[in-house]
């Protein structure tokens, strides 16, 4: 059921900024599935990193085929393929985790072995043939040739290993290697070579990158789908909890830094004309859930169909609540206060 008044609402251009986070990207699947049901929302551009990059490219590829319905169908098919591939993975929940109804892999022998080996052995030795099951899934799910001419702009971020700087890939440049680079965890996979340059996960420098949405899109509303918890009330004490929190902080830091910069620019920008006008008029919104904070970092490698469906349902539920509260604000005012970040400087 769409959130609209009895009268047909005027179309509002929006941009999407999609965070990465492994299988937690299924939450974003649910968010997108719900947003695509709203005919008055028109996506102009999407910035994505890691799992956010996958969701972005899948959405656009499906949209080219059959509009919003095609995008939803493509996202469903992609995540179904991910779940099907996971059935053959040696990394599964342990009987104890299943008995306790936990979705983490903290007691999984396969996960614990992989985690230990990734700290001791280079992926160039552990995975010499650079096998990545996601590669074939992407090739089966996305029409990369048609992405080049897609009406929705794509901005995919990866980290250049040599320079440590972010590289933003746009529609004509996007290939399976670009998406794999954006999600390349350096302890698990070899760096992805693109035009002779090695790349790692884009989350280290932009998770996701917001600036191109302001500079190159026609929309002035950005909806950020955030899946890495920014705050936790408990102090981590076990080794797993400490590593999990470090992971969350490191993958949120680039986003927080960029949002703080955007808030400063927006305050200082000349609203009269040119690029300053775009910064000054930018409206920000955020969709996130506390539910993801209940799962540890190991669950980001859990791609069981039931877990992915749970995350999708949570994404749809959270977006339904967001639309009930803020549908009338989109196109008119920000619902996420990023100015408060200036006070944290």
Short mmCIF file of N, CA and C in Angstrom, two decimals, residues 54 130 135 138-139 144 156 158 169 173-184 191-195 199-200:
data_model
loop_
_atom_site.label_atom_id
_atom_site.label_comp_id
_atom_site.label_asym_id
_atom_site.label_seq_id
_atom_site.Cartn_x
_atom_site.Cartn_y
_atom_site.Cartn_z
N UNK A 54 26.32 -3.34 -5.06
CA UNK A 54 25.61 -4.45 -5.70
C UNK A 54 24.14 -4.12 -5.85
N UNK A 130 41.92 -16.87 -6.73
CA UNK A 130 41.04 -15.71 -6.54
C UNK A 130 39.57 -16.04 -6.82
N UNK A 135 31.10 -13.27 -8.31
CA UNK A 135 31.40 -12.85 -9.69
C UNK A 135 30.36 -13.42 -10.67
N UNK A 138 26.89 -11.89 -10.22
CA UNK A 138 26.78 -10.56 -10.82
C UNK A 138 26.62 -10.65 -12.33
N UNK A 139 27.41 -11.52 -12.96
CA UNK A 139 27.33 -11.67 -14.41
C UNK A 139 25.98 -12.18 -14.86
N UNK A 144 25.55 -5.40 -18.00
CA UNK A 144 26.53 -4.33 -17.83
C UNK A 144 26.60 -3.41 -19.05
N UNK A 156 29.97 4.32 -7.92
CA UNK A 156 30.44 3.18 -7.15
C UNK A 156 31.85 3.48 -6.63
N UNK A 158 35.47 2.55 -4.72
CA UNK A 158 36.47 1.55 -4.34
C UNK A 158 37.70 2.30 -3.84
N UNK A 169 33.57 5.21 -9.66
CA UNK A 169 33.30 4.70 -11.01
C UNK A 169 31.86 5.06 -11.40
N UNK A 173 31.85 3.00 -16.80
CA UNK A 173 33.03 2.29 -16.30
C UNK A 173 32.69 1.03 -15.50
N UNK A 174 31.41 0.83 -15.22
CA UNK A 174 31.04 -0.22 -14.27
C UNK A 174 31.04 -1.60 -14.94
N UNK A 175 31.80 -2.50 -14.34
CA UNK A 175 31.95 -3.88 -14.79
C UNK A 175 31.83 -4.78 -13.56
N UNK A 176 31.82 -6.11 -13.76
CA UNK A 176 31.85 -6.98 -12.58
C UNK A 176 33.05 -6.71 -11.68
N UNK A 177 34.20 -6.37 -12.30
CA UNK A 177 35.40 -6.11 -11.50
C UNK A 177 35.23 -4.87 -10.62
N UNK A 178 34.55 -3.86 -11.12
CA UNK A 178 34.32 -2.65 -10.33
C UNK A 178 33.48 -2.97 -9.09
N UNK A 179 32.42 -3.75 -9.26
CA UNK A 179 31.57 -4.10 -8.13
C UNK A 179 32.31 -5.00 -7.14
N UNK A 180 33.10 -5.93 -7.67
CA UNK A 180 33.90 -6.79 -6.79
C UNK A 180 34.95 -5.98 -6.04
N UNK A 181 35.53 -4.99 -6.71
CA UNK A 181 36.52 -4.12 -6.06
C UNK A 181 35.88 -3.35 -4.91
N UNK A 182 34.68 -2.85 -5.13
CA UNK A 182 33.99 -2.07 -4.11
C UNK A 182 33.69 -2.89 -2.87
N UNK A 183 33.67 -4.24 -3.02
CA UNK A 183 33.35 -5.13 -1.90
C UNK A 183 34.53 -6.01 -1.51
N UNK A 184 35.73 -5.66 -1.95
CA UNK A 184 36.89 -6.53 -1.76
C UNK A 184 37.52 -6.34 -0.37
N UNK A 191 43.40 -8.16 -4.17
CA UNK A 191 42.98 -6.86 -4.71
C UNK A 191 42.52 -7.03 -6.15
N UNK A 192 41.49 -6.28 -6.51
CA UNK A 192 40.92 -6.35 -7.86
C UNK A 192 41.65 -5.37 -8.76
N UNK A 193 42.24 -5.88 -9.83
CA UNK A 193 42.97 -5.03 -10.77
C UNK A 193 42.02 -4.42 -11.79
N UNK A 194 42.05 -3.09 -11.89
CA UNK A 194 41.26 -2.36 -12.88
C UNK A 194 42.17 -1.35 -13.56
N UNK A 195 42.36 -1.51 -14.86
CA UNK A 195 43.27 -0.63 -15.62
C UNK A 195 44.65 -0.55 -14.98
N UNK A 199 42.50 -2.44 -6.30
CA UNK A 199 41.48 -1.80 -5.48
C UNK A 199 40.98 -2.74 -4.38
N UNK A 200 40.65 -2.13 -3.24
CA UNK A 200 40.02 -2.81 -2.12
C UNK A 200 38.64 -2.20 -1.86
#
